[in-house]
Short mmCIF file of C-alpha atoms in Angstrom, two decimals:
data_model
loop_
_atom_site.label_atom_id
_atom_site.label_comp_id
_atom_site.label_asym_id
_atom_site.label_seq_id
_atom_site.Cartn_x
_atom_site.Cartn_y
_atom_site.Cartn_z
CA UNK A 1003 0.00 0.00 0.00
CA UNK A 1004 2.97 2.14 0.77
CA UNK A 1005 5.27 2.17 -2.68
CA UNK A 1006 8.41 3.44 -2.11
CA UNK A 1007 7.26 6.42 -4.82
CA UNK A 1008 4.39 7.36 -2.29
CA UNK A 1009 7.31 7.75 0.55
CA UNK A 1010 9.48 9.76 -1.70
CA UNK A 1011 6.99 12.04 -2.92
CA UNK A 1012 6.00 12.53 0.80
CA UNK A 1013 9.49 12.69 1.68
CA UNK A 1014 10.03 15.42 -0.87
CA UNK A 1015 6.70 17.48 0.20
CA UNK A 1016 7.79 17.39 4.01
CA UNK A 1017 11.63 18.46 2.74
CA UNK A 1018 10.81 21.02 0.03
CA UNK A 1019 7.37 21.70 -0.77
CA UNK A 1020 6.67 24.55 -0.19
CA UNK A 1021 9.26 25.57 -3.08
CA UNK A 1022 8.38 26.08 -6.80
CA UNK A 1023 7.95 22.24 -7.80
CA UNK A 1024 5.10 22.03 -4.95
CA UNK A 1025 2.98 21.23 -7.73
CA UNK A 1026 4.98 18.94 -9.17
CA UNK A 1027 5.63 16.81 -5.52
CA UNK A 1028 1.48 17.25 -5.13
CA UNK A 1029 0.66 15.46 -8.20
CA UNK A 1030 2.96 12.78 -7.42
CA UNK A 1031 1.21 12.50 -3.92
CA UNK A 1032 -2.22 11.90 -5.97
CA UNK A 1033 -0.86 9.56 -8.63
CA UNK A 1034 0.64 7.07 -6.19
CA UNK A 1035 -1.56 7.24 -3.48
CA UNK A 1036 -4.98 6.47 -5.20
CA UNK A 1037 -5.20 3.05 -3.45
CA UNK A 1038 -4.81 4.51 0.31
CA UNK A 1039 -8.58 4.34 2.02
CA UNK A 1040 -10.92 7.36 2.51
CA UNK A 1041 -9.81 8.01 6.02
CA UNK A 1042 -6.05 9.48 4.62
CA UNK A 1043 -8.13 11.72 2.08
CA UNK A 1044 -10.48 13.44 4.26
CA UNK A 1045 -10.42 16.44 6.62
CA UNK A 1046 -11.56 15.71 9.92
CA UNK A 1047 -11.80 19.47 11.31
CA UNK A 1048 -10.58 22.90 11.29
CA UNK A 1049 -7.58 23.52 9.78
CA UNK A 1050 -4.59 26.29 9.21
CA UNK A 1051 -2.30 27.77 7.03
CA UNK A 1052 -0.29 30.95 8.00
CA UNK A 1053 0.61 33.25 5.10
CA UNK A 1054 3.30 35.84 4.34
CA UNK A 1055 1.84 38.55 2.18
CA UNK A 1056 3.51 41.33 0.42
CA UNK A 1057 2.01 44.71 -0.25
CA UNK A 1058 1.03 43.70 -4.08
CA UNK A 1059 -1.16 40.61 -2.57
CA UNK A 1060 -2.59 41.93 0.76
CA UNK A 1061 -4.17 45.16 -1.60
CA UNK A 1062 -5.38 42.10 -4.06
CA UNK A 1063 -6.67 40.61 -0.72
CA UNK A 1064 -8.47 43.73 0.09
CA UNK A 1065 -9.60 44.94 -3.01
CA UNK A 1066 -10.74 41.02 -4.52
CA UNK A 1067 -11.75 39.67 -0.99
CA UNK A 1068 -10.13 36.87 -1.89
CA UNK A 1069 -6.37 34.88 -3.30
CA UNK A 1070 -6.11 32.11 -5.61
CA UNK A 1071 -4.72 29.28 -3.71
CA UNK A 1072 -3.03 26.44 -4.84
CA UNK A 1073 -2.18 23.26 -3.33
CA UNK A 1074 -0.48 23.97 0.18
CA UNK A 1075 0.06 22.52 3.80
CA UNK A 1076 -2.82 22.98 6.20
CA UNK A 1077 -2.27 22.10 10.21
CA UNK A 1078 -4.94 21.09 12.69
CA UNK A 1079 -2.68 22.74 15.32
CA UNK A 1080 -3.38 26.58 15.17
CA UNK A 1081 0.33 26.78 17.27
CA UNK A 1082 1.76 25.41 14.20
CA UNK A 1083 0.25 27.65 11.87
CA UNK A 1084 1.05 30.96 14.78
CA UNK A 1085 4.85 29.58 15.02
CA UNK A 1086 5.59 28.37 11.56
CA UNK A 1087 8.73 30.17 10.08
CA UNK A 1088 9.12 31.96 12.96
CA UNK A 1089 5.80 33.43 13.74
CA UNK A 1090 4.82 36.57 12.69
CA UNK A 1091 6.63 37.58 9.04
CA UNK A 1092 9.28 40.74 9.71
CA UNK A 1093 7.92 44.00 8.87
CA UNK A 1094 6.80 44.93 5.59
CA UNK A 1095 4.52 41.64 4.84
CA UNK A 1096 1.33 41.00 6.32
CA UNK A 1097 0.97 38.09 8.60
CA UNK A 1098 -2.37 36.14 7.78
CA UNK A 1099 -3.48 32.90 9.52
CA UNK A 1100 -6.62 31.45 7.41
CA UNK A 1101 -9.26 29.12 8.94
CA UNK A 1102 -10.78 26.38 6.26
CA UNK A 1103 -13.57 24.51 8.28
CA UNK A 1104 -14.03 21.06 6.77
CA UNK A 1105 -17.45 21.92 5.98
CA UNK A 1106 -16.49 24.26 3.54
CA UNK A 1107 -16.73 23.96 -0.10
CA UNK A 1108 -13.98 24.95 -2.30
CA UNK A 1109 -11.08 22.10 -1.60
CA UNK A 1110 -10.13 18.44 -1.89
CA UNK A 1111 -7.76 16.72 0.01
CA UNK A 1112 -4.34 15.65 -1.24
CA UNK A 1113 -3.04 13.55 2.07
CA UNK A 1114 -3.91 13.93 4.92
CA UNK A 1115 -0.47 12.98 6.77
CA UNK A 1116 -1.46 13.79 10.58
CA UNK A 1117 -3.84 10.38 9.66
CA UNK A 1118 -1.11 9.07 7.82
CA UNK A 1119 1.72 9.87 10.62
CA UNK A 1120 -0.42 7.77 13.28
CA UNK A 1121 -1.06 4.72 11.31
CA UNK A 1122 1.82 2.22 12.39
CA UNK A 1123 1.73 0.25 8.87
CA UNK A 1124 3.02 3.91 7.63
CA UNK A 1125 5.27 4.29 10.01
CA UNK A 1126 6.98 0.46 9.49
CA UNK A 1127 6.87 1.30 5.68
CA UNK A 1128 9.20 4.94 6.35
CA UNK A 1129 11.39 2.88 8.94
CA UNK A 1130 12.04 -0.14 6.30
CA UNK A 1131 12.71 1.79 3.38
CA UNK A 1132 14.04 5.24 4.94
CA UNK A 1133 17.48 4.03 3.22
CA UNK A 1134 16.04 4.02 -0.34
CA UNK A 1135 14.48 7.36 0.25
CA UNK A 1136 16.55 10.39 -1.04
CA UNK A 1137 16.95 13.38 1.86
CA UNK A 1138 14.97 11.02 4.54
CA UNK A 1139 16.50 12.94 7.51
CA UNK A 1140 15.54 16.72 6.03
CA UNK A 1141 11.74 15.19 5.44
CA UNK A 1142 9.86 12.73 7.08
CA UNK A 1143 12.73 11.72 9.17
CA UNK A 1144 13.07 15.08 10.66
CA UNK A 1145 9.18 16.14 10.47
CA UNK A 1146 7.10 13.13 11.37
CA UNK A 1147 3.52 14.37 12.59
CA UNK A 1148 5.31 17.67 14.22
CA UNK A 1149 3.11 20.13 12.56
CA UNK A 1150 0.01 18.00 12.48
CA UNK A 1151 -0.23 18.32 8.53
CA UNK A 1152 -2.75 17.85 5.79
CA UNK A 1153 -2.17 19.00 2.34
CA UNK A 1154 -5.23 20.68 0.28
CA UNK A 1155 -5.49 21.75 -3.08
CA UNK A 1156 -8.17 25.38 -2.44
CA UNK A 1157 -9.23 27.32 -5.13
CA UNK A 1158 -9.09 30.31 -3.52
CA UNK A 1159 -8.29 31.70 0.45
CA UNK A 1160 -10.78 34.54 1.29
CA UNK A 1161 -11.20 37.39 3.58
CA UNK A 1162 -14.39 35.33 5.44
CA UNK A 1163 -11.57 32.40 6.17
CA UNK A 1164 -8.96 34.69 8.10
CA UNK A 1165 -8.83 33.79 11.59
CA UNK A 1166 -5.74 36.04 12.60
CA UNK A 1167 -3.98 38.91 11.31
CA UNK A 1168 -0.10 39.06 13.07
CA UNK A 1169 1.39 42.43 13.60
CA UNK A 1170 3.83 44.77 15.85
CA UNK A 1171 3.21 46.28 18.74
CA UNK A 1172 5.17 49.66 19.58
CA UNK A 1173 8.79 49.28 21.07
CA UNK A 1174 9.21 48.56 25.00
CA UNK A 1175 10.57 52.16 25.38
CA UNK A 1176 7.68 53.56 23.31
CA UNK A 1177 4.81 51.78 25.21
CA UNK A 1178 6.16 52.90 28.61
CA UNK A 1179 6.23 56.18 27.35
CA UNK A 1180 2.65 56.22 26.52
CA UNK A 1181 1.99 54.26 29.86
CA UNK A 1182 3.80 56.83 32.15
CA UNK A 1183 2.99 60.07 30.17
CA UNK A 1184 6.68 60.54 29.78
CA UNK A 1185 9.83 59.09 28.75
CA UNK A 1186 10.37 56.47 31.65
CA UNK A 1187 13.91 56.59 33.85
CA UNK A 1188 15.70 52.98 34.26
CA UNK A 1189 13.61 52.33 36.97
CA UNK A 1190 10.54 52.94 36.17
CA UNK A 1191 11.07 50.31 32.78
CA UNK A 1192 11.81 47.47 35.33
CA UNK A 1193 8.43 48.28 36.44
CA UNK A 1194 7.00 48.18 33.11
CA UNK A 1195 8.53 45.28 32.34
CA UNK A 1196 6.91 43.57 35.62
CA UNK A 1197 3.84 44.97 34.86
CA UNK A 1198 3.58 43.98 31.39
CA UNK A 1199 4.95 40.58 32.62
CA UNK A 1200 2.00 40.21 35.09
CA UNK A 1201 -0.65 41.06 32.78
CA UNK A 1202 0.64 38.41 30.12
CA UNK A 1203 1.30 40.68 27.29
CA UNK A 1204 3.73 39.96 24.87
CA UNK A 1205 5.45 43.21 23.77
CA UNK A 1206 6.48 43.01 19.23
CA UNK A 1207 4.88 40.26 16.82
CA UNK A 1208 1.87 39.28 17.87
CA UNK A 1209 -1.54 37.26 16.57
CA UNK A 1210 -4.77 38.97 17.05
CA UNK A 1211 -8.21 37.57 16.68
CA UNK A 1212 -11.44 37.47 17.28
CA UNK A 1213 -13.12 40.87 17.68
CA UNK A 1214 -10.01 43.20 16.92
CA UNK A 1215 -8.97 41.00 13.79
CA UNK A 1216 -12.48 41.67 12.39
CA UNK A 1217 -11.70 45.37 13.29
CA UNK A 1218 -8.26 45.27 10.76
CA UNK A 1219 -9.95 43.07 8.34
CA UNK A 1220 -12.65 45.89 7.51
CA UNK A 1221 -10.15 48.36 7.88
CA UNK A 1222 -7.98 46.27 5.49
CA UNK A 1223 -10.81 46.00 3.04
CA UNK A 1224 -11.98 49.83 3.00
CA UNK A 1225 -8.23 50.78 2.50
CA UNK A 1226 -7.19 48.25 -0.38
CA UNK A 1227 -10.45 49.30 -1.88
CA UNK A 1228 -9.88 52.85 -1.91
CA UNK A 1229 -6.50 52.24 -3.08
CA UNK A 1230 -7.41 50.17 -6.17
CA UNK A 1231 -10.23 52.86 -7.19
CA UNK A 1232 -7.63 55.74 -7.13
CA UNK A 1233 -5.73 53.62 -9.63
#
């Protein structure tokens, strides 16, 4: 049930997909893995992929309300998808974290490897032919079910599916300043810095949701919008 091609091609998604052969790797996924049962092809719940946009595609974002999509990696763990290449991208690209409940319409499954990763047949298949498979230690020998992974091919990621926008919060200096009324001594930072580490705020990159991410979504809208008209 395992071929060694179906192992490779994993190996090779897990090791490098996310380059510009993803496409390539995905379509070997689907060709050699037509004989695995329904339970490795289906999504189970909620699922996330964090993306790095630049200012050409977070306007397109805004303005379209929505991104083509191709196929990509999807985790069950939202930590993943906060954490993944370091959590929030560096300045100058908007941090996105979309939400694709399994009730949506829209997608297909590829492989669903968090199913695949706890299925011990799998895992005896990897182990017994891990020597045949090229870069096994940089794929699934260094992966395994870490980020809880399922690979989708979407048709397109919309504004209704973002779950978290990621940005930066003032510097330490400049938030004390604004929470003392003036710029703060040496002391009075080490009190900052207690307070902030009492109330359990981290200070730079940061996820929001819920309420305040639908806040910066509309905003994000009604500026992309405005900026695409003026064009």
């Amino acid at each position: 049930m395992y071929s060694l091609e179906l192992l490779q091609a994993i190996n090779d998604w897990q090791a490098t997909g996310i380059g510009n052969n993803k496409t390539q790797i995905a379509e070997e996924i689907l060709a050699h893995s037509q004989s695995l049962p329904n339970k490795f092809k289906s999504l189970t719940s909620k699922c996330y992929r964090r993306v790095a946009l630049n200012g050409m595609n977070s306007v397109l974002l805004g303005a379209n309300m929505q991104l083509p999509e191709t196929y990509s990696s999807w985790s069950f763990d939202k930590s993943v998808a906060q954490n993944f290449n370091g959590g929030v991208p560096h300045k100058g690209y908007q941090g996105v974290i979309f939400e694709l409940d399994n009730k949506d319409t829209g997608y297909s499954v590829i492989l669903n490897l968090s199913e695949l990763f706890n299925d011990s047949d799998f895992i005896e298949a990897c182990e017994r032919n891990q020597k045949n498979i090229k870069s096994y230690k940089s794929g699934i020998g260094y992966f395994m079910n870490s980020e809880a992974e399922v690979i989708l091919k979407v048709d397109n990621l919309t504004t209704k599916q973002i779950w978290a926008y990621g940005g930066y919060s003032n510097s330490r200096e400049k938030l004390a300043e604004m929470f003392f009324g003036h710029k703060p001594n040496s002391q009075e930072l080490i009190f900052f810095d207690e307070a902030v580490k009492n109330a359990n705020v981290k200070i730079g990159g940061n996820w929001v949701t819920g309420a305040a991410k639908d806040r910066i979504v509309k905003l994000h809208i009604e500026t992309a919008q405005r900026l695409t008209k003026k064009k």
